[in-house]
């Protein structure tokens, strides 16, 4: 009997206990049923027939430097349709309006190659250009393109040439180190955070780039001939090479190239003559490229301090994509680069990679992401490792080399004194 002040207790509804293993057994039984198998097959066919993205999309990417530019156009599946070469597109040297005009001309040439009507714009174009590090000028460039050349592309995404190169070869992040006409480096962490080093132009930097190499060589000659500062090695190759390259007979005749008729790319072209001097074994040329390697390593060291541990601890260590014509002379820069990395004790392991394709592809990838077009990006096939550094291995190698050098020196000393053969 229930008391006046007591309410009958409500019986709690017991929760049904789910037997996970029983569910799995039942699912296995279901899969044996012909009706279920037919349903799965029909669903698979339906999913397979449904396109994830349109093959008719046209996505462009332009890699632009201080000397030349490259346009690549992909379809919605990531297949390369055409590639166009173009001129310098650095807006700091030619202006926003001229840059926009050159970019549009390249795009129109690409559309012409694909038999696209002039009135049909590309769906999106990625612009990875030298000098595009500031958001304000980047927006100005996009606005100019959309207003003056509305049929070139529906939309744009703008970034520096360093980011385009990095996104061509690395998915999760790393460093790109450009050594072309100038020099520039960019770190991309896995969380999307970026840090830069260099890229300030020939007046404030460009160490290790072709312009710096050429100017450095000329400076050695001028100072040595003035008796101001003696060059570290004889100028017997570099001075005649300067006269031949600039087609002059004395130093005064070079001044117009440096001032009145200054053209950065023309000065930078002299770096090729220094590379030729390295091939011939000229000590001053070898010294200059070793110094270039040292300065390029400093870019990596500066950015490695801000790199996420996931990048440093990855297989092969910190990945550095090396872009630009100066890297073709890696064998002459190697000692300076490696010694600088090793002596600073900041980087324990790194891999240097070269692109096997144009970094305009990275600009295409950025454009595809801007308009949410998914396709598989073949990062691994876009790059190859050409040098690997590991501190422990380097120490072992150096120790072995020192021992061998000591043995050879000792043997030579014995031979010279005639005490042993």
mmCIF file of N, CA, C and O in Angstrom, residues 331-366:
data_model
loop_
_atom_site.group_PDB
_atom_site.id
_atom_site.type_symbol
_atom_site.label_atom_id
_atom_site.label_comp_id
_atom_site.label_asym_id
_atom_site.label_seq_id
_atom_site.Cartn_x
_atom_site.Cartn_y
_atom_site.Cartn_z
ATOM 1 N N UNK A 331 77.380 22.368 -57.893
ATOM 2 C CA UNK A 331 78.651 21.739 -57.532
ATOM 3 C C UNK A 331 79.694 22.771 -57.098
ATOM 4 O O UNK A 331 80.600 22.453 -56.336
ATOM 5 N N UNK A 332 79.547 24.003 -57.571
ATOM 6 C CA UNK A 332 80.495 25.051 -57.182
ATOM 7 C C UNK A 332 80.059 25.763 -55.897
ATOM 8 O O UNK A 332 80.870 26.423 -55.245
ATOM 9 N N UNK A 333 78.791 25.634 -55.549
ATOM 10 C CA UNK A 333 78.273 26.267 -54.326
ATOM 11 C C UNK A 333 78.225 25.315 -53.145
ATOM 12 O O UNK A 333 78.073 25.735 -52.005
ATOM 13 N N UNK A 334 78.354 24.037 -53.416
ATOM 14 C CA UNK A 334 78.103 22.995 -52.415
ATOM 15 C C UNK A 334 78.920 23.180 -51.142
ATOM 16 O O UNK A 334 78.366 23.150 -50.031
ATOM 17 N N UNK A 335 80.223 23.366 -51.264
ATOM 18 C CA UNK A 335 81.064 23.474 -50.067
ATOM 19 C C UNK A 335 80.655 24.655 -49.200
ATOM 20 O O UNK A 335 80.559 24.550 -47.972
ATOM 21 N N UNK A 336 80.435 25.799 -49.829
ATOM 22 C CA UNK A 336 80.028 26.973 -49.060
ATOM 23 C C UNK A 336 78.694 26.767 -48.375
ATOM 24 O O UNK A 336 78.514 27.142 -47.212
ATOM 25 N N UNK A 337 77.767 26.153 -49.080
ATOM 26 C CA UNK A 337 76.424 25.897 -48.536
ATOM 27 C C UNK A 337 76.480 24.929 -47.358
ATOM 28 O O UNK A 337 75.979 25.212 -46.270
ATOM 29 N N UNK A 338 77.118 23.787 -47.574
ATOM 30 C CA UNK A 338 77.143 22.737 -46.548
ATOM 31 C C UNK A 338 77.927 23.188 -45.317
ATOM 32 O O UNK A 338 77.503 22.946 -44.180
ATOM 33 N N UNK A 339 79.046 23.830 -45.513
ATOM 34 C CA UNK A 339 79.846 24.288 -44.374
ATOM 35 C C UNK A 339 79.080 25.300 -43.526
ATOM 36 O O UNK A 339 79.160 25.281 -42.296
ATOM 37 N N UNK A 340 78.325 26.178 -44.183
ATOM 38 C CA UNK A 340 77.535 27.161 -43.437
ATOM 39 C C UNK A 340 76.434 26.476 -42.631
ATOM 40 O O UNK A 340 76.205 26.804 -41.461
ATOM 41 N N UNK A 341 75.764 25.514 -43.245
ATOM 42 C CA UNK A 341 74.717 24.753 -42.544
ATOM 43 C C UNK A 341 75.309 24.023 -41.347
ATOM 44 O O UNK A 341 74.760 24.049 -40.234
ATOM 45 N N UNK A 342 76.444 23.372 -41.572
ATOM 46 C CA UNK A 342 77.044 22.550 -40.520
ATOM 47 C C UNK A 342 77.591 23.401 -39.377
ATOM 48 O O UNK A 342 77.391 23.085 -38.200
ATOM 49 N N UNK A 343 78.274 24.472 -39.706
ATOM 50 C CA UNK A 343 78.952 25.275 -38.684
ATOM 51 C C UNK A 343 77.977 26.033 -37.779
ATOM 52 O O UNK A 343 78.302 26.319 -36.624
ATOM 53 N N UNK A 344 76.804 26.374 -38.283
ATOM 54 C CA UNK A 344 75.842 27.119 -37.462
ATOM 55 C C UNK A 344 75.084 26.212 -36.488
ATOM 56 O O UNK A 344 74.474 26.709 -35.541
ATOM 57 N N UNK A 345 75.080 24.902 -36.726
ATOM 58 C CA UNK A 345 74.471 23.922 -35.814
ATOM 59 C C UNK A 345 72.989 24.193 -35.540
ATOM 60 O O UNK A 345 72.509 24.022 -34.425
ATOM 61 N N UNK A 346 72.281 24.642 -36.561
ATOM 62 C CA UNK A 346 70.843 24.895 -36.412
ATOM 63 C C UNK A 346 70.025 23.795 -37.077
ATOM 64 O O UNK A 346 69.003 23.367 -36.551
ATOM 65 N N UNK A 347 70.490 23.308 -38.224
ATOM 66 C CA UNK A 347 69.770 22.286 -38.990
ATOM 67 C C UNK A 347 70.480 20.949 -38.835
ATOM 68 O O UNK A 347 71.676 20.839 -39.124
ATOM 69 N N UNK A 348 69.742 19.938 -38.378
ATOM 70 C CA UNK A 348 70.323 18.605 -38.208
ATOM 71 C C UNK A 348 70.226 17.769 -39.475
ATOM 72 O O UNK A 348 71.085 16.927 -39.741
ATOM 73 N N UNK A 349 69.165 17.973 -40.241
ATOM 74 C CA UNK A 349 68.972 17.180 -41.458
ATOM 75 C C UNK A 349 68.117 17.971 -42.444
ATOM 76 O O UNK A 349 67.150 18.632 -42.062
ATOM 77 N N UNK A 350 68.493 17.895 -43.710
ATOM 78 C CA UNK A 350 67.683 18.540 -44.743
ATOM 79 C C UNK A 350 67.894 17.834 -46.077
ATOM 80 O O UNK A 350 68.891 17.136 -46.291
ATOM 81 N N UNK A 351 66.926 18.017 -46.965
ATOM 82 C CA UNK A 351 67.003 17.492 -48.323
ATOM 83 C C UNK A 351 66.759 18.635 -49.294
ATOM 84 O O UNK A 351 65.796 19.389 -49.132
ATOM 85 N N UNK A 352 67.636 18.775 -50.270
ATOM 86 C CA UNK A 352 67.460 19.773 -51.320
ATOM 87 C C UNK A 352 66.785 19.098 -52.509
ATOM 88 O O UNK A 352 67.228 18.044 -52.975
ATOM 89 N N UNK A 353 65.716 19.708 -52.999
ATOM 90 C CA UNK A 353 64.952 19.155 -54.103
ATOM 91 C C UNK A 353 64.924 20.131 -55.270
ATOM 92 O O UNK A 353 64.938 21.346 -55.071
ATOM 93 N N UNK A 354 64.871 19.595 -56.473
ATOM 94 C CA UNK A 354 64.679 20.432 -57.653
ATOM 95 C C UNK A 354 63.353 20.054 -58.307
ATOM 96 O O UNK A 354 62.938 18.899 -58.290
ATOM 97 N N UNK A 355 62.706 21.053 -58.879
ATOM 98 C CA UNK A 355 61.456 20.817 -59.588
ATOM 99 C C UNK A 355 61.744 20.159 -60.934
ATOM 100 O O UNK A 355 62.691 20.530 -61.626
ATOM 101 N N UNK A 356 60.911 19.205 -61.297
ATOM 102 C CA UNK A 356 61.023 18.550 -62.594
ATOM 103 C C UNK A 356 60.037 19.133 -63.591
ATOM 104 O O UNK A 356 59.935 18.663 -64.724
ATOM 105 N N UNK A 357 59.301 20.144 -63.162
ATOM 106 C CA UNK A 357 58.313 20.794 -64.007
ATOM 107 C C UNK A 357 58.230 22.267 -63.635
ATOM 108 O O UNK A 357 58.845 22.695 -62.661
ATOM 109 N N UNK A 358 57.484 23.041 -64.376
ATOM 110 C CA UNK A 358 57.349 24.458 -64.091
ATOM 111 C C UNK A 358 56.544 24.702 -62.822
ATOM 112 O O UNK A 358 55.582 23.972 -62.542
ATOM 113 N N UNK A 359 56.930 25.726 -62.077
ATOM 114 C CA UNK A 359 56.182 26.057 -60.862
ATOM 115 C C UNK A 359 54.855 26.749 -61.182
ATOM 116 O O UNK A 359 54.101 27.089 -60.276
ATOM 117 N N UNK A 360 54.573 26.939 -62.454
ATOM 118 C CA UNK A 360 53.241 27.408 -62.845
ATOM 119 C C UNK A 360 52.182 26.393 -62.441
ATOM 120 O O UNK A 360 51.016 26.742 -62.237
ATOM 121 N N UNK A 361 52.581 25.126 -62.296
ATOM 122 C CA UNK A 361 51.645 24.105 -61.815
ATOM 123 C C UNK A 361 51.175 24.406 -60.400
ATOM 124 O O UNK A 361 50.005 24.217 -60.064
ATOM 125 N N UNK A 362 52.101 24.872 -59.549
ATOM 126 C CA UNK A 362 51.725 25.240 -58.194
ATOM 127 C C UNK A 362 50.717 26.374 -58.191
ATOM 128 O O UNK A 362 49.790 26.411 -57.379
ATOM 129 N N UNK A 363 50.880 27.307 -59.137
ATOM 130 C CA UNK A 363 49.913 28.400 -59.277
ATOM 131 C C UNK A 363 48.552 27.852 -59.704
ATOM 132 O O UNK A 363 47.503 28.327 -59.249
ATOM 133 N N UNK A 364 48.556 26.832 -60.561
ATOM 134 C CA UNK A 364 47.305 26.176 -60.958
ATOM 135 C C UNK A 364 46.633 25.513 -59.755
ATOM 136 O O UNK A 364 45.410 25.588 -59.590
ATOM 137 N N UNK A 365 47.436 24.856 -58.915
ATOM 138 C CA UNK A 365 46.880 24.187 -57.736
ATOM 139 C C UNK A 365 46.210 25.206 -56.807
ATOM 140 O O UNK A 365 45.137 24.942 -56.249
ATOM 141 N N UNK A 366 46.842 26.370 -56.654
ATOM 142 C CA UNK A 366 46.270 27.413 -55.806
ATOM 143 C C UNK A 366 44.953 27.919 -56.392
ATOM 144 O O UNK A 366 43.991 28.176 -55.659
#
